[in-house]
Coordinates of C-alpha atoms and ligand atoms in Angstrom, one line a residue:
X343 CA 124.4 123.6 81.0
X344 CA 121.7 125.4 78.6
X345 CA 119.7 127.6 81.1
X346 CA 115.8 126.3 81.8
X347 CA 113.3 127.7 79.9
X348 CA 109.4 127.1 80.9
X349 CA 108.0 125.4 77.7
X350 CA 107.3 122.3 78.3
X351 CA 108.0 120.1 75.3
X352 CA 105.0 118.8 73.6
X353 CA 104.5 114.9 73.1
X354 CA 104.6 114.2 69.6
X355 CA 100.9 112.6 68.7
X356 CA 99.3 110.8 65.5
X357 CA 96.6 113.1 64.2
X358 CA 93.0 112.9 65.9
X359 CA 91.4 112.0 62.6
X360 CA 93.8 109.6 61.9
X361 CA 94.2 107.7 65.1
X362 CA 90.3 107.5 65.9
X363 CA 90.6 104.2 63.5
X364 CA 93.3 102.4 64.2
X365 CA 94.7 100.7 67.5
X366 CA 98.2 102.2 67.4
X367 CA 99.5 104.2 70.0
X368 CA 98.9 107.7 70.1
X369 CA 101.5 109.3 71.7
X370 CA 104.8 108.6 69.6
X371 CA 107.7 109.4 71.9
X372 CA 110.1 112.3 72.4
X373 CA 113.1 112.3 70.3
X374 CA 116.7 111.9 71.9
X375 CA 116.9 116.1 70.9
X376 CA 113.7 117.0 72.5
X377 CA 114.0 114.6 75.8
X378 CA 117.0 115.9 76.6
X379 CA 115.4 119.7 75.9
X380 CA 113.2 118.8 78.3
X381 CA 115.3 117.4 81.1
X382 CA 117.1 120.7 80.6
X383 CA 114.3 122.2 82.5
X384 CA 114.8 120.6 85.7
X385 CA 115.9 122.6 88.4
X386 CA 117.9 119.7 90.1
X387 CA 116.1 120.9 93.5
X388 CA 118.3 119.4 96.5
X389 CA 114.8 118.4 98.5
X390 CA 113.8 116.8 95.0
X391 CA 109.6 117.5 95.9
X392 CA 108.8 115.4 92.8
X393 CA 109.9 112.3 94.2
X394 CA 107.8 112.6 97.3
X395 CA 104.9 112.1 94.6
X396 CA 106.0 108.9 93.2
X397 CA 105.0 105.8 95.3
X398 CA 108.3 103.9 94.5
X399 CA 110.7 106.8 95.3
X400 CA 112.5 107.1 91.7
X401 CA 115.4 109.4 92.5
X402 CA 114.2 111.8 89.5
X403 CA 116.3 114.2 89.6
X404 CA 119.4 111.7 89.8
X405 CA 118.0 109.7 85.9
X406 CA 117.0 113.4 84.7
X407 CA 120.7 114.6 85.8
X408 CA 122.0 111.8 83.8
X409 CA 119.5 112.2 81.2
X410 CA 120.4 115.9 80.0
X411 CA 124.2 115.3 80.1
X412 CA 123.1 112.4 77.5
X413 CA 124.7 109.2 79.9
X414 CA 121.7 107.5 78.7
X415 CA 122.8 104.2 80.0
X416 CA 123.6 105.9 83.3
X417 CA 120.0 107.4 83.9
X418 CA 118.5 104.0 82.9
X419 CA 120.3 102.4 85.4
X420 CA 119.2 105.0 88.3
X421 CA 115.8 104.7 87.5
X422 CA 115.7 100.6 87.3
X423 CA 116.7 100.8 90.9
X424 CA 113.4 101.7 91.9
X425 CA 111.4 100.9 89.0
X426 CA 111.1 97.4 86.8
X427 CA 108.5 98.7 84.5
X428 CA 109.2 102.1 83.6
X429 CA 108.4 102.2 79.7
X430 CA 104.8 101.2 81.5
X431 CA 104.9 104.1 84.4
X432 CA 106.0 106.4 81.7
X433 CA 102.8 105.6 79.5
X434 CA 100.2 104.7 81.8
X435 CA 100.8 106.6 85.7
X436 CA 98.6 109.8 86.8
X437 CA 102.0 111.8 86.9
X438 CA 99.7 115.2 86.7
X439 CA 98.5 114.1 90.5
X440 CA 102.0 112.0 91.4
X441 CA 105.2 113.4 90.8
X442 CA 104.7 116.2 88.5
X443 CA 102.1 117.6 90.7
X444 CA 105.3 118.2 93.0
X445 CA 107.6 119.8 90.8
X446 CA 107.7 123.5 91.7
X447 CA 107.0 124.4 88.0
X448 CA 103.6 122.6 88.6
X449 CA 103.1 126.0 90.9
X450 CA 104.5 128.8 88.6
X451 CA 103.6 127.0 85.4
X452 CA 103.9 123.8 83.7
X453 CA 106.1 120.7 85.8
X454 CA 109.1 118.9 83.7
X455 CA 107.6 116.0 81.6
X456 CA 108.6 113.5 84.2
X457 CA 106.7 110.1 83.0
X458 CA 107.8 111.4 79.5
X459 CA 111.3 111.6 80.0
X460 CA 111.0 108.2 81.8
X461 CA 109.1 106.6 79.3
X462 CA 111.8 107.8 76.4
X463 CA 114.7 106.3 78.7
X464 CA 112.6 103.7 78.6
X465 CA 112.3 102.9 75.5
X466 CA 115.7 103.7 74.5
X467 CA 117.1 100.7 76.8
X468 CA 114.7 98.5 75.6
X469 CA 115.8 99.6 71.7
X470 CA 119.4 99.3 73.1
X471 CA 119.6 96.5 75.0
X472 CA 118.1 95.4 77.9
X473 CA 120.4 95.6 81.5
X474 CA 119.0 92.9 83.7
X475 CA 119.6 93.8 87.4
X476 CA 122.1 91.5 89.8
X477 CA 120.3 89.1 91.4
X478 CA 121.5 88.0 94.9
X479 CA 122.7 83.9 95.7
X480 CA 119.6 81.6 96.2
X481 CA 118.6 81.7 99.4
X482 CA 116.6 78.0 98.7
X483 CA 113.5 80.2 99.8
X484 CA 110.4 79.8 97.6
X485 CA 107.6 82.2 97.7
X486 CA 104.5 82.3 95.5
X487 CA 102.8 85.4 93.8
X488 CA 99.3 84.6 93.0
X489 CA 98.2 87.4 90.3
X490 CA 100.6 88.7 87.7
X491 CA 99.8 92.3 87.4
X492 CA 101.8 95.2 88.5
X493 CA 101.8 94.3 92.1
X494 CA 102.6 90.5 91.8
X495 CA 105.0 90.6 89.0
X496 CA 106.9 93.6 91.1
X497 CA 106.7 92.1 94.2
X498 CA 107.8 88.7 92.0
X499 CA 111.2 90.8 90.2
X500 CA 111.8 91.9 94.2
X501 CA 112.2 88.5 95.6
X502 CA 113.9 87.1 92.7
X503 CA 116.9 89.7 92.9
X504 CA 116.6 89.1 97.1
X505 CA 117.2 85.3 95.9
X506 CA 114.5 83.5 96.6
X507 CA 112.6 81.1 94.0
X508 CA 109.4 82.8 92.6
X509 CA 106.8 80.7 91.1
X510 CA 103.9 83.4 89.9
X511 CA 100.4 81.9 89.7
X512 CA 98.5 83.3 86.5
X513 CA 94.1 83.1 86.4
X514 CA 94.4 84.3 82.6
X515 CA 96.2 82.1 79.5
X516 CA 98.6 85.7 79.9
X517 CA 100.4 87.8 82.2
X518 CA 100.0 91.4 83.1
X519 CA 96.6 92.0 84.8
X520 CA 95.0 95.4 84.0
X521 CA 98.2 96.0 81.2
X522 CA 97.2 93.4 79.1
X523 CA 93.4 93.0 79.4
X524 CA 92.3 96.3 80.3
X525 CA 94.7 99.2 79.1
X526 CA 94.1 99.2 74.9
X527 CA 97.3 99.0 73.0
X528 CA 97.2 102.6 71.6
X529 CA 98.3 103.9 75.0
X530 CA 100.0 101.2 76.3
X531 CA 101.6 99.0 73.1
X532 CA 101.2 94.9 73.6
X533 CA 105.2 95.1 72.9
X534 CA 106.1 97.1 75.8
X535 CA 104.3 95.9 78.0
X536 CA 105.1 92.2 77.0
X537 CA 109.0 93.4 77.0
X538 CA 108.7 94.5 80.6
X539 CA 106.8 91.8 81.8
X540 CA 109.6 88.8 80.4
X541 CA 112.4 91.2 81.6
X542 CA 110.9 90.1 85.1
X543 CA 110.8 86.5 84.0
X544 CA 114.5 86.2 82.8
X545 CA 115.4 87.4 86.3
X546 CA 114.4 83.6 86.7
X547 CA 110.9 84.2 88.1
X548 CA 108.5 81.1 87.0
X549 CA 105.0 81.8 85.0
X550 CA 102.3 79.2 85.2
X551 CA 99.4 80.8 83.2
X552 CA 95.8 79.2 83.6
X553 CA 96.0 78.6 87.0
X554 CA 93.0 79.8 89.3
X555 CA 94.0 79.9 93.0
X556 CA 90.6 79.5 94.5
X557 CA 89.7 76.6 91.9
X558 CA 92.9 75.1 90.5
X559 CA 94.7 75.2 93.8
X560 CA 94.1 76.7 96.7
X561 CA 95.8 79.2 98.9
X562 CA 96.3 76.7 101.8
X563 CA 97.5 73.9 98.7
X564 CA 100.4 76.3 97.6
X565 CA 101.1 76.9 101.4
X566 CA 101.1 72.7 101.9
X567 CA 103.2 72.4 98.7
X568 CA 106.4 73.7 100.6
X569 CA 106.4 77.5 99.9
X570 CA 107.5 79.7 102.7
X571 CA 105.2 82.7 101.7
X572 CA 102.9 83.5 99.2
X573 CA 102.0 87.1 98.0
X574 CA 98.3 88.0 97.1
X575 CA 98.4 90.2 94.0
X576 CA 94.7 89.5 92.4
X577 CA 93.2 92.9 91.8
X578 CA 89.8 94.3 91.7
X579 CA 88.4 92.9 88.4
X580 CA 84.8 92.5 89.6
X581 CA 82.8 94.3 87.4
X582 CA 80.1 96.8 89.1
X583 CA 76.7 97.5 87.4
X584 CA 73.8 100.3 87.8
X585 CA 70.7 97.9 89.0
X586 CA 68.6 99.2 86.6
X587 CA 66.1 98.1 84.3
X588 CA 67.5 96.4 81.3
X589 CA 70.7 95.9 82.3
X590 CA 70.5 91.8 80.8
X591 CA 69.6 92.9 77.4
X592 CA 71.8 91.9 74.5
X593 CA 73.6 94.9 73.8
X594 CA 75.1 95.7 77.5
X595 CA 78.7 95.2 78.7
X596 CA 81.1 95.7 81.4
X597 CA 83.7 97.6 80.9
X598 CA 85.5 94.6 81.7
X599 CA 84.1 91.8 79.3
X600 CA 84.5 94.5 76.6
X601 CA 87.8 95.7 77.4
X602 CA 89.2 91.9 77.6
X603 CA 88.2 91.0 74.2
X604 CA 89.2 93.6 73.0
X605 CA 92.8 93.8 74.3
X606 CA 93.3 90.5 75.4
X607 CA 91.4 88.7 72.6
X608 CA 92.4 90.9 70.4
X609 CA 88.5 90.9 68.6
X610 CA 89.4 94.2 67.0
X611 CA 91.5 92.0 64.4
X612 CA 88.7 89.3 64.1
X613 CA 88.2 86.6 62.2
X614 CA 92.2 86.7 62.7
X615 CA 91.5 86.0 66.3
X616 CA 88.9 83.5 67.4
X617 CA 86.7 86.1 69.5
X618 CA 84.3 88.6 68.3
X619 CA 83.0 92.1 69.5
X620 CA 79.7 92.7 68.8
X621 CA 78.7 96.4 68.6
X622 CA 76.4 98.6 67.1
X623 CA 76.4 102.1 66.2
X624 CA 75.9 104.0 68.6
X625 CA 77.3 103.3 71.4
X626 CA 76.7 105.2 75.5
X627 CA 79.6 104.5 77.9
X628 CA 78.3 105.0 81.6
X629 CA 81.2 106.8 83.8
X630 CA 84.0 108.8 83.5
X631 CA 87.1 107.0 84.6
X632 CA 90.0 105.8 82.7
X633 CA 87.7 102.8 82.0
X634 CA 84.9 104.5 80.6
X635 CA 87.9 106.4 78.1
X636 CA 89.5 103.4 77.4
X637 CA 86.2 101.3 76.4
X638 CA 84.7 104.9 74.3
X639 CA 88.0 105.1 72.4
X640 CA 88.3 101.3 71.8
X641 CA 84.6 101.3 70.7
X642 CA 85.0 104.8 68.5
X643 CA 88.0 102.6 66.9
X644 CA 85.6 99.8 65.7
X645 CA 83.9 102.6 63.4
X646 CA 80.2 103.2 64.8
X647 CA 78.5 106.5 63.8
X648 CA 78.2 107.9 67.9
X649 CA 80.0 107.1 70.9
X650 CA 78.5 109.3 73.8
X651 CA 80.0 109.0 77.2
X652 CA 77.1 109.6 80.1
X653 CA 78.4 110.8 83.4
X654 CA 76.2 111.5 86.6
X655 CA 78.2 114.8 87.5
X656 CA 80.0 117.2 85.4
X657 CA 83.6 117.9 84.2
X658 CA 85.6 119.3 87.0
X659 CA 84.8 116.1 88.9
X660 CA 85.9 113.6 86.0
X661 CA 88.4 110.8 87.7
X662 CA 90.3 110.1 84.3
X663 CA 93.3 111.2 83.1
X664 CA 93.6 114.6 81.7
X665 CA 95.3 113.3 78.8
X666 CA 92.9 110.7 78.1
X667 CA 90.2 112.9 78.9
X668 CA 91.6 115.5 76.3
X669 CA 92.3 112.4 73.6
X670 CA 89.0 111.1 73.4
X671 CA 87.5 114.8 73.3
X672 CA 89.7 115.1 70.0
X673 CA 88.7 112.1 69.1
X674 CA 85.2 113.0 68.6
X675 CA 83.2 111.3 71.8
X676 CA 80.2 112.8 72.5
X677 CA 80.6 114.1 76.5
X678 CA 77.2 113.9 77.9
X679 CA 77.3 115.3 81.4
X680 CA 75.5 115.5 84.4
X681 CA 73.0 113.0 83.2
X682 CA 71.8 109.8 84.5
X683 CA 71.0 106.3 83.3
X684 CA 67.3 105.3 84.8
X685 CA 66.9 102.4 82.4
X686 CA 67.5 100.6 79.3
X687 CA 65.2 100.0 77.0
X688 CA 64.2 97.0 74.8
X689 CA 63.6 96.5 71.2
X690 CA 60.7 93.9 72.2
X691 CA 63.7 91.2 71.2
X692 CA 65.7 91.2 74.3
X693 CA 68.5 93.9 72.7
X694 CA 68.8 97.3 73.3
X695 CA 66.9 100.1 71.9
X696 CA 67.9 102.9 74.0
X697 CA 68.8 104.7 76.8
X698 CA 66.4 106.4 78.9
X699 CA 68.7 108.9 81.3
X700 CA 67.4 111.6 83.4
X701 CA 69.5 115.8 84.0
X702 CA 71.2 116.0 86.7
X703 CA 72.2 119.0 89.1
X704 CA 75.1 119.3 91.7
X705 CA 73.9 120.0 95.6
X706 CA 76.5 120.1 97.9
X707 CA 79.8 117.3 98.4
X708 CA 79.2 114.2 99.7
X709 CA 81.2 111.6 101.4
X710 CA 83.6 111.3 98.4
X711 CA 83.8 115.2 98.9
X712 CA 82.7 115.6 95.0
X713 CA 79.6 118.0 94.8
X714 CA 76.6 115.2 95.0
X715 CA 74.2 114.5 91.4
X716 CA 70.5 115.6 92.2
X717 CA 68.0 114.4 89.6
X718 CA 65.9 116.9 87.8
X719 CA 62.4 116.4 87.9
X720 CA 61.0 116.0 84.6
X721 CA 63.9 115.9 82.6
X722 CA 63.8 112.1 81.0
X723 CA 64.7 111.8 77.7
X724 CA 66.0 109.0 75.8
X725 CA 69.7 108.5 74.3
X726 CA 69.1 106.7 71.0
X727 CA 71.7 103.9 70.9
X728 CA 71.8 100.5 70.5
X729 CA 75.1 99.7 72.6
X730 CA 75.2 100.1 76.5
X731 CA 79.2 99.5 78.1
X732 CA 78.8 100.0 81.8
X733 CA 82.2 101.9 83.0
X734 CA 80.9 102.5 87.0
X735 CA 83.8 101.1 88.2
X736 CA 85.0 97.3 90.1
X737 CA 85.0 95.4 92.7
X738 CA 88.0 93.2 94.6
X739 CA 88.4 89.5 93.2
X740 CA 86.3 87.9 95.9
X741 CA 87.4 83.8 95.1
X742 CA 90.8 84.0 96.9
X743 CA 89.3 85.6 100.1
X744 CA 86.6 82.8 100.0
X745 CA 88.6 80.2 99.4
X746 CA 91.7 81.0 102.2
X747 CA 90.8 79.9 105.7
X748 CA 92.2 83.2 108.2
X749 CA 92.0 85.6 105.9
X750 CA 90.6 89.1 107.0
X751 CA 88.6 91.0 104.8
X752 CA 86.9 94.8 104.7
X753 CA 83.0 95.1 104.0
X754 CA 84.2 96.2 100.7
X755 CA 85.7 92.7 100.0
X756 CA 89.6 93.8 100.3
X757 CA 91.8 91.9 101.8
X758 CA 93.2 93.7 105.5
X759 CA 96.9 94.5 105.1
X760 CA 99.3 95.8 106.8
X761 CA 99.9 99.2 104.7
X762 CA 103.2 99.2 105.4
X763 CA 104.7 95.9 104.8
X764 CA 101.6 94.0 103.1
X765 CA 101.0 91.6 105.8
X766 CA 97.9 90.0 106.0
X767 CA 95.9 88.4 109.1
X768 CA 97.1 85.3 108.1
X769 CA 100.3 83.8 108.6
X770 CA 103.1 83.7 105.9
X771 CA 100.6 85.8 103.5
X772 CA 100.9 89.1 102.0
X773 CA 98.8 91.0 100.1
X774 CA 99.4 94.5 97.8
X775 CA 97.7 96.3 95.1
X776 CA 94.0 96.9 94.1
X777 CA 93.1 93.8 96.2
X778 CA 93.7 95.6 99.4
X779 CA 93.3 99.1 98.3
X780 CA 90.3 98.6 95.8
X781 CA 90.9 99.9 92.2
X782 CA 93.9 102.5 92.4
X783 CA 96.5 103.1 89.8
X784 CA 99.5 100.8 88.4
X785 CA 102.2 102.9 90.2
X786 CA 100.4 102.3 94.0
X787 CA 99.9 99.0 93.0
X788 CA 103.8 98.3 92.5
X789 CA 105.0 100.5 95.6
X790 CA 102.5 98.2 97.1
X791 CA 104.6 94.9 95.8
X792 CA 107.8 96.5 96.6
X793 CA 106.8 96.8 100.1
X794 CA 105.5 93.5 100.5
X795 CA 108.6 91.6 99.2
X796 CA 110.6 93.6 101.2
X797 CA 109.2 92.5 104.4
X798 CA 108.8 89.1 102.5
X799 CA 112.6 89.4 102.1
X800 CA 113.0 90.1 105.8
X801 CA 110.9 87.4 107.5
X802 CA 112.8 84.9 105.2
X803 CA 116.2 85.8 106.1
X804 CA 115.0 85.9 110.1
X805 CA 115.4 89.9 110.7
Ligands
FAD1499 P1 95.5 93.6 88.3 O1 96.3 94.5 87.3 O2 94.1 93.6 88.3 O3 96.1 92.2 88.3 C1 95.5 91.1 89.0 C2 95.9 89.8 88.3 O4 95.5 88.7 89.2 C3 95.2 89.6 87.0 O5 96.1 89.2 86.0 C4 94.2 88.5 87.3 O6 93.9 87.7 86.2 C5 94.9 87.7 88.4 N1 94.0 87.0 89.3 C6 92.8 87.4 89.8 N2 92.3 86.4 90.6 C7 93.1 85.3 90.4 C8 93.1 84.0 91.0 N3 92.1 83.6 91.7 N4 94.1 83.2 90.7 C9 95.2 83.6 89.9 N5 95.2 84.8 89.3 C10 94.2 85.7 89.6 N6 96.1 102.9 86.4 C11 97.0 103.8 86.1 O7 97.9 104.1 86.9 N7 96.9 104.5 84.9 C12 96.0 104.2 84.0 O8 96.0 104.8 82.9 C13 95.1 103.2 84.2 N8 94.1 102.8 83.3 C14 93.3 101.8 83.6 C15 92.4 101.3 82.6 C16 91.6 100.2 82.8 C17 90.7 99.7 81.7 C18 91.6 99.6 84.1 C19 90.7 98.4 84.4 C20 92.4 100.1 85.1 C21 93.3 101.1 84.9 N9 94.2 101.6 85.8 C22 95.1 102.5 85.5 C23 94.2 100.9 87.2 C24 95.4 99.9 87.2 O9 95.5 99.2 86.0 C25 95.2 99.0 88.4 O10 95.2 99.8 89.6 C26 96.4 98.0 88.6 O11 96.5 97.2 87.4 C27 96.3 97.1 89.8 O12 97.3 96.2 89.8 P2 97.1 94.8 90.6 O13 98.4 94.1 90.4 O14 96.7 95.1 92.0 O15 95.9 94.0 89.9
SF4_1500 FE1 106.1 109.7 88.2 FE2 105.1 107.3 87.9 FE3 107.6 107.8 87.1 FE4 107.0 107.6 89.7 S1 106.8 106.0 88.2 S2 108.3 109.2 88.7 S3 104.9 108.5 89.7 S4 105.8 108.7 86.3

């Protein structure tokens, strides 16, 4: 075996310039050469810290193992044991603050590429051939997953290869929650994540899109209906907003509504597609999430002559990505820190004609324990744009929790779970992901499905 050496390989990329107008993905993938360069690095540590970072327990070091000795098929197949969507994880998961943050290179230097070598095993099964895992005798168990993103459609590929009938219960005409309405194509392709998302359908696991549990059917209708146990998967979709002035003129998304037709109406290619974006040209993206990155890149891609992102505090307390932070810088978005939105303005015909935001300076942490925004006295001064996306974050999908009788919920509208196994106050229901946590990330979301359908699993088979 080559000995390690410390430079991490760099991810291949399409040129700033180039990718800041168009919609394909930006990073382009290792090659076989280069992946297997990079699992090279790994120390193969026995205690394997790296996989006390991921919140489904990939054996990394086992796939990486396999990886460098070029068994591709081999490492593919370790890290589908714990992972059904790992061309996903490998694109989309926080690996700087999960798993890589544990490798002991992260202390001395720079950790192995973990999500990168993932994501290129990834994709090289799906370019290979797809291995569908065993799934066990039917156990003439049905159970219902209400929500198809990460946590419904993992906790759905769970029960299916434990052998019970799954019948997932969609809100939108697609599946794939955040993945296919939120996360723009040129990080996370509509192909892979659509590959992913049928390979958990072919293990036999039943889609019915347009169906609102709340409206459509109710929890307490599917329970009626003959299923043993349904599993709440419904995310935090609710879009927040600032409460100030303005914030009804034309001119002013959520993140949400602008992010959905984009990605999931796919506006960017209208009159192709029915829907349309409207946007002007100069556009301010309130917050500093992956949200607010996503919407400023998807907005720089529809060509306007200034995106400006506007966030309350300053760099060092940015929740996005560091990747995606450091794309959209390349990109050419305008950071506008430690600034404030007081109100929008109007154009005198309901649209907007700017935003009026006030400096801000940081006291000392609050509750979050990120140093707390003070307003500067006197500083007003008005953004000139003419598009306002509001990126502040979400709230949990409150129709399900209104709509079940026996069903506990937090002040902050999340459903009360066991964290352990997902179970809820209410018998025969379980609940996982950004519904019971509030908005976290797609990996938590599918250790959260995991769990659940284990215990599902359990309480079905009597143990
Ligand atoms: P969701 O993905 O929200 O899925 C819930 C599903 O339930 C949806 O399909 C919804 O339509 C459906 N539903 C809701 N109500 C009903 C109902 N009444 N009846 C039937 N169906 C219903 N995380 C990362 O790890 N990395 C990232 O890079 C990242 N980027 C993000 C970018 C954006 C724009 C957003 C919004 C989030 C991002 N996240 C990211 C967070 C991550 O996507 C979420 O934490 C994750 O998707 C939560 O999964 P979930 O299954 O709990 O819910
Ligand atoms: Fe890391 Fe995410 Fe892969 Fe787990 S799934 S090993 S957290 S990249």
């Amino acid at each position: 075996m080559p000995k390690a050496n410390f430079d991490r390989q760099p991810m291949p990329e399409q040129e700033a310039e180039v990718r800041a107008r168009n919609f394909e993905e930006v990073n382009l993938g290792f090659p076989e050469a280069i992946a297997i360069k990079e699992a090279e690095r790994c120390l193969q540590c026995k205690n394997m810290p790296c996989r006390d970072g991921c919140p489904v327990g990939i054996d990394i070091g086992g796939f990486i193992n396999l990886l460098r000795m070029g068994d591709l098929r081999g490492s593919s197949r370790i890290m589908k044991k714990y992972n059904n969507l790992p061309a996903i994880c490998g694109r989309v998961c926080p690996q700087e603050s999960q798993c890589e943050k544990l490798c002991v290179y992260a202390k001395k230097g720079v950790p192995v590429g973990i999500g990168r070598l993932e994501r290129f095993i990834a994709d090289w099964e799906i370019s290979d051939g797809v291995e569908l895992p065993e799934v066990a005798k039917s156990t003439g168990k049905k159970v219902a997953v209400v929500g198809s993103g990460p946590s419904g459609m993992t906790a759905a590929a769970d029960l299916a290869r434990y052998g019970h009938r799954v019948v997932v219960y969609e809100a939108l005409h697609r599946a794939g929650g955040v993945l296919t309405y939120g996360i723009p194509p040129f990080r996370l392709p509509r192909l892979v994540a659509e590959t992913e998302l049928q390979n958990v359908q072919k293990l036999g696991v039943e889609l019915k899109t347009d169906w609102i549990v709340g409206k459509t059917i109710t929890v307490d209708e599917i329970l009626a209906e003959g299923y043993d146990a349904v599993f709440l998967g419904t995310g935090a979709g609710l879009p927040q907003f600032l409460n100030i002035p303005g914030e009804n003129l034309a001119g002013v998304y959520s993140a949400n509504e602008f992010l959905t037709r984009i990605n999931l109406m796919k506006a960017y290619r209208f009159p192709e597609f029915d829907t349309p974006v409207r946007i002007g040209k100069r556009i301010a993206v309130v917050g500093a999430g992956n949200v607010a990155m996503d919407s400023a890149r998807c907005a720089l891609r529809l060509s306007p002559e200034q995106v400006y992102i506007v966030y309350r505090r300053s760099r060092t307390e940015m929740p996005a990505r560091v990747e995606e932070l450091h794309h959209a810088e390349e990109e050419g978005i305008i950071f506008k820190l430690l600034t404030n939105p007081v109100q929008i303005l109007d154009n005198g015909k309901g649209a907007v004609a700017g935003l009026e935001c006030q400096e801000m300076e940081l006291g000392e942490p609050d509750a979050s324990g990120r140093r707390r925004p003070i307003p500067k006295e006197g500083t007003n001064f008005v953004l000139d744009v003419d598009t306002v996306i509001m990126a502040i974050g979400t709230t949990p999908n409150p129709l399900v929790p209104q709509t079940t009788m026996g069903l506990e919920t937090s002040r902050h509208g999340t459903i009360v779970a066991d964290g352990e196994t997902g179970r809820t106050t209410k018998d025969r229901v379980w609940a996982g992901g950004d519904i019971v946590t509030g908005a976290a990330t797609v990996i938590e979301a599918m250790g959260a499905g995991k769990r659940a359908a284990a215990s599902i699993n359990a309480y079905l088979r009597g143990e």
